[in-house]
C-alpha angles and dihedrals in degrees: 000000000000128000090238085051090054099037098055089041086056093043100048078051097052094044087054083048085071093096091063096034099051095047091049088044089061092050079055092056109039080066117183082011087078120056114255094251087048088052096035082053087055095046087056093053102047081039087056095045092049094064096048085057082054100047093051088047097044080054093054097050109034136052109210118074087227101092096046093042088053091038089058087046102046091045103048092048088069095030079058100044097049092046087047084052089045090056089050087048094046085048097056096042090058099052093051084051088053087050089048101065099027078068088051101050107017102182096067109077116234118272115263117259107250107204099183102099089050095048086050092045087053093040085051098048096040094052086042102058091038088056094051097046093047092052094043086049086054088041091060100049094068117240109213097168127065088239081057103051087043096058087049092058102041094044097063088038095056100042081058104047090051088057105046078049085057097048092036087048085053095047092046093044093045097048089043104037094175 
């Protein structure tokens, strides 16, 4: 497939983005009116879009698949690690709520920590960016036949996929125990 092919496809994606990255750019800007996981998860996703205007860019302007492949990659590493550290933040800040007001009416006893949303965060993004780095590794390898291109396709899909049926398998089995 060519690059142009590739980079319009990625930058009509990214411009229809804008309804998660300006949202995310105006938690950014409200600043200590946000909490800090609120502001670390929009961080990850303007972080996440960047790289996928890079990426267009770099598709636009190189030949080799090398510097895209290493531009998703670079950029979803840090786009994963501050929306793991959201999900720690957000954590915390829901347990000092709790405390809060289990100070302010003792005799309930505290709600009960409900982990799913953060085991299916981790099962997404995990799937996500293994997805991504798999199918930047293919891209860079260069396909040349149309088994080729298939397998670099398919791969990424079905790593995915694997991963939103896990999450999918968690959330089913945690909200029906039985």
């Amino acid at each position: 497939m060519a690059h142009p092919v590739l980079a319009l496809a990625t930058a009509a994606v990214t411009a229809a983005g804008c309804v998660w990255y300006l949202p995310a750019l105006a938690d950014l800007r409200a600043g200590a009116d946000r909490p800090v996981s609120r502001r670390m998860r929009a961080a990850s996703c303007v972080t996440a879009w960047a790289t996928a205007a890079t990426v267009a860019v770099l598709l636009l302007t190189t030949n080799p698949w090398t510097w895209p492949a290493a531009a998703a990659t670079t950029g979803t590493l840090p786009a994963l690690a501050l929306l793991i550290s959201s999900a720690h933040h957000h954590s915390r800040e829901t347990h000092e709520a709790a405390t809060h007001w289990t100070e302010l009416t003792p005799t309930q006893p505290p709600p009960t920590r409900d982990r799913t949303r953060y085991v299916v965060a981790v099962l997404l993004t995990t799937g996500l960016t293994t997805a991504t780095i798999i199918g930047a590794l293919r891209l860079a390898e260069n396909p040349d036949t149309p088994t080729a291109w298939l397998t670099t396709i398919t791969t990424p899909a079905a790593i995915l996929t694997l991963f939103i049926t896990l999450a999918a398998t968690h959330t089913h089995h945690h909200r029906h125990p039985h």
